[in-house]
PDB file of C-alpha atoms in Angstrom:
ATOM      1  CA  LEU A   1     -17.402 -53.693  17.959  1.00 62.00           C
ATOM      2  CA  ASP A   2     -18.981 -53.667  14.545  1.00 82.00           C
ATOM      3  CA  ALA A   3     -21.689 -50.987  14.593  1.00 84.00           C
ATOM      4  CA  ALA A   4     -23.315 -52.232  11.406  1.00 86.00           C
ATOM      5  CA  LEU A   5     -23.532 -55.762  12.826  1.00 90.00           C
ATOM      6  CA  LEU A   6     -25.074 -54.494  16.080  1.00 90.00           C
ATOM      7  CA  SER A   7     -27.617 -52.472  14.103  1.00 89.00           C
ATOM      8  CA  LYS A   8     -28.542 -55.523  12.039  1.00 92.00           C
ATOM      9  CA  MET A   9     -28.877 -57.661  15.168  1.00 93.00           C
ATOM     10  CA  ASN A  10     -31.274 -55.059  16.593  1.00 90.00           C
ATOM     11  CA  GLN A  11     -33.340 -55.138  13.392  1.00 91.00           C
ATOM     12  CA  ARG A  12     -33.568 -58.939  13.719  1.00 95.00           C
ATOM     13  CA  ASP A  13     -34.733 -58.645  17.365  1.00 94.00           C
ATOM     14  CA  GLN A  14     -31.515 -60.202  18.631  1.00 94.00           C
ATOM     15  CA  ILE A  15     -30.937 -57.051  20.711  1.00 91.00           C
ATOM     16  CA  LEU A  16     -34.160 -56.042  22.433  1.00 90.00           C
ATOM     17  CA  ASN A  17     -35.671 -53.061  24.244  1.00 92.00           C
ATOM     18  CA  CYS A  18     -33.547 -50.391  22.622  1.00 91.00           C
ATOM     19  CA  ILE A  19     -32.880 -48.566  19.379  1.00 90.00           C
ATOM     20  CA  VAL A  20     -29.495 -49.286  17.826  1.00 91.00           C
ATOM     21  CA  ASP A  21     -27.978 -47.436  14.889  1.00 91.00           C
ATOM     22  CA  GLY A  22     -24.528 -47.020  13.491  1.00 88.00           C
ATOM     23  CA  PRO A  23     -21.931 -46.526  12.582  1.00 91.00           C
ATOM     24  CA  LEU A  24     -22.442 -42.785  13.007  1.00 92.00           C
ATOM     25  CA  ALA A  25     -19.816 -40.071  13.081  1.00 94.00           C
ATOM     26  CA  PHE A  26     -19.555 -38.468  16.524  1.00 94.00           C
ATOM     27  CA  ASP A  27     -21.112 -35.179  15.423  1.00 96.00           C
ATOM     28  CA  ASN A  28     -24.076 -36.975  13.888  1.00 96.00           C
ATOM     29  CA  ALA A  29     -24.593 -39.115  16.967  1.00 95.00           C
ATOM     30  CA  ILE A  30     -24.754 -36.151  19.346  1.00 95.00           C
ATOM     31  CA  SER A  31     -26.082 -33.321  17.166  1.00 97.00           C
ATOM     32  CA  PHE A  32     -29.467 -33.380  15.465  1.00 96.00           C
ATOM     33  CA  GLU A  33     -28.472 -30.287  13.477  1.00 97.00           C
ATOM     34  CA  SER A  34     -25.315 -31.935  12.175  1.00 97.00           C
ATOM     35  CA  ALA A  35     -27.188 -35.083  11.127  1.00 96.00           C
ATOM     36  CA  ARG A  36     -29.944 -33.041   9.494  1.00 96.00           C
ATOM     37  CA  HIS A  37     -27.407 -30.888   7.625  1.00 97.00           C
ATOM     38  CA  LYS A  38     -25.780 -34.066   6.264  1.00 97.00           C
ATOM     39  CA  GLU A  39     -29.214 -35.551   5.492  1.00 96.00           C
ATOM     40  CA  ILE A  40     -28.619 -38.535   7.753  1.00 95.00           C
ATOM     41  CA  LYS A  41     -31.799 -40.396   8.610  1.00 92.00           C
ATOM     42  CA  SER A  42     -31.511 -42.021  12.018  1.00 93.00           C
ATOM     43  CA  GLU A  43     -33.781 -42.486  15.025  1.00 91.00           C
ATOM     44  CA  VAL A  44     -30.874 -41.823  17.375  1.00 93.00           C
ATOM     45  CA  ALA A  45     -29.015 -38.990  15.633  1.00 95.00           C
ATOM     46  CA  GLY A  46     -28.814 -36.078  18.042  1.00 94.00           C
ATOM     47  CA  ASP A  47     -30.521 -38.085  20.796  1.00 93.00           C
ATOM     48  CA  THR A  48     -27.915 -40.686  21.648  1.00 92.00           C
ATOM     49  CA  ASP A  49     -27.861 -42.201  25.120  1.00 90.00           C
ATOM     50  CA  LEU A  50     -24.845 -44.450  24.649  1.00 87.00           C
ATOM     51  CA  LEU A  51     -21.727 -44.246  22.504  1.00 89.00           C
ATOM     52  CA  LEU A  52     -19.779 -47.441  21.826  1.00 87.00           C
ATOM     53  CA  MET A  53     -16.157 -47.107  20.780  1.00 87.00           C
ATOM     54  CA  PRO A  54     -14.386 -49.540  18.444  1.00 86.00           C
ATOM     55  CA  ASP A  55     -11.483 -50.079  20.857  1.00 87.00           C
ATOM     56  CA  ILE A  56     -10.105 -48.954  24.199  1.00 86.00           C
ATOM     57  CA  GLU A  57      -7.730 -46.386  22.699  1.00 93.00           C
ATOM     58  CA  VAL A  58     -10.506 -44.496  20.903  1.00 93.00           C
ATOM     59  CA  GLY A  59     -12.675 -44.756  23.999  1.00 90.00           C
ATOM     60  CA  ASN A  60      -9.874 -43.306  26.118  1.00 92.00           C
ATOM     61  CA  VAL A  61      -9.435 -40.321  23.801  1.00 95.00           C
ATOM     62  CA  LEU A  62     -13.145 -39.516  23.956  1.00 94.00           C
ATOM     63  CA  TYR A  63     -13.241 -40.117  27.720  1.00 92.00           C
ATOM     64  CA  LYS A  64     -10.319 -37.764  28.430  1.00 95.00           C
ATOM     65  CA  THR A  65     -11.695 -35.149  26.032  1.00 96.00           C
ATOM     66  CA  LEU A  66     -15.054 -35.127  27.797  1.00 94.00           C
ATOM     67  CA  VAL A  67     -13.483 -35.048  31.273  1.00 95.00           C
ATOM     68  CA  PHE A  68     -10.887 -32.362  30.655  1.00 95.00           C
ATOM     69  CA  PHE A  69     -12.617 -30.102  28.128  1.00 97.00           C
ATOM     70  CA  ALA A  70     -16.295 -30.517  29.015  1.00 96.00           C
ATOM     71  CA  ARG A  71     -15.883 -31.320  32.735  1.00 96.00           C
ATOM     72  CA  ALA A  72     -18.081 -34.385  32.240  1.00 94.00           C
ATOM     73  CA  LYS A  73     -18.998 -36.554  35.197  1.00 94.00           C
ATOM     74  CA  VAL A  74     -17.945 -40.085  34.313  1.00 93.00           C
ATOM     75  CA  ALA A  75     -18.034 -43.690  35.419  1.00 93.00           C
ATOM     76  CA  SER A  76     -16.446 -46.470  33.432  1.00 90.00           C
ATOM     77  CA  MET A  77     -16.432 -50.225  33.222  1.00 90.00           C
ATOM     78  CA  ILE A  78     -15.883 -53.018  30.748  1.00 88.00           C
ATOM     79  CA  VAL A  79     -18.866 -55.201  29.883  1.00 85.00           C
ATOM     80  CA  GLY A  80     -19.036 -58.561  28.157  1.00 85.00           C
ATOM     81  CA  ALA A  81     -17.112 -60.643  30.692  1.00 90.00           C
ATOM     82  CA  ALA A  82     -18.691 -62.911  33.302  1.00 91.00           C
ATOM     83  CA  ALA A  83     -18.995 -59.844  35.539  1.00 92.00           C
ATOM     84  CA  PRO A  84     -18.503 -56.096  35.033  1.00 93.00           C
ATOM     85  CA  ILE A  85     -14.883 -54.929  35.263  1.00 95.00           C
ATOM     86  CA  VAL A  86     -14.189 -51.552  36.872  1.00 96.00           C
ATOM     87  CA  LEU A  87     -11.873 -49.530  34.657  1.00 90.00           C
ATOM     88  CA  THR A  88     -10.593 -46.213  35.951  1.00 93.00           C
ATOM     89  CA  SER A  89      -7.737 -43.951  35.017  1.00 91.00           C
ATOM     90  CA  ARG A  90      -4.993 -43.028  37.460  1.00 93.00           C
ATOM     91  CA  SER A  91      -5.955 -39.405  36.822  1.00 92.00           C
ATOM     92  CA  ASP A  92      -9.674 -39.927  37.550  1.00 95.00           C
ATOM     93  CA  SER A  93     -11.216 -38.054  40.454  1.00 95.00           C
ATOM     94  CA  GLU A  94     -12.188 -39.916  43.611  1.00 97.00           C
ATOM     95  CA  GLN A  95     -15.825 -39.360  42.611  1.00 97.00           C
ATOM     96  CA  ALA A  96     -15.291 -40.955  39.182  1.00 96.00           C
ATOM     97  CA  LYS A  97     -13.622 -43.958  40.808  1.00 97.00           C
ATOM     98  CA  PHE A  98     -16.455 -44.319  43.331  1.00 98.00           C
ATOM     99  CA  ASP A  99     -19.094 -43.952  40.602  1.00 97.00           C
ATOM    100  CA  SER A 100     -17.341 -46.613  38.507  1.00 96.00           C
ATOM    101  CA  ILE A 101     -17.420 -49.058  41.420  1.00 97.00           C
ATOM    102  CA  LEU A 102     -21.081 -48.230  42.053  1.00 96.00           C
ATOM    103  CA  LEU A 103     -21.975 -48.696  38.376  1.00 94.00           C
ATOM    104  CA  ALA A 104     -20.261 -52.089  38.274  1.00 95.00           C
ATOM    105  CA  ALA A 105     -21.915 -53.185  41.537  1.00 95.00           C
ATOM    106  CA  VAL A 106     -25.384 -52.248  40.288  1.00 93.00           C
ATOM    107  CA  THR A 107     -24.744 -53.911  36.926  1.00 90.00           C
ATOM    108  CA  ALA A 108     -23.328 -57.067  38.558  1.00 89.00           C
ATOM    109  CA  GLY A 109     -26.826 -57.877  39.788  1.00 78.00           C
ATOM    110  CA  ASP A 110     -27.777 -58.566  36.163  1.00 66.00           C
ATOM    111  CA  HIS A 111     -25.280 -61.451  35.898  1.00 59.00           C
TER     112      HIS A 111
END
């Protein structure tokens, strides 16, 4: 995904009902203090609801980091196909696998 392109599409009202900004470094996306210290002006810096990764490998590193170091509760799926695709890791908990199926089922109603 090209963060700059997505941001521009949002500015042109091609992506509606949300605020899109990027690319942002991870610390700036999740920490208002970090963004302020670096003088980054962004409506989403430090208040990010969604992080998009440039590819599956980077996404997997962040995912595993959050699960194993921060004990994050996760659900995962791939979007952009005709229907949501459940994507879980062999090492995911039963709860994460269930939540991923639930997320995809709820999202499938939008297609």
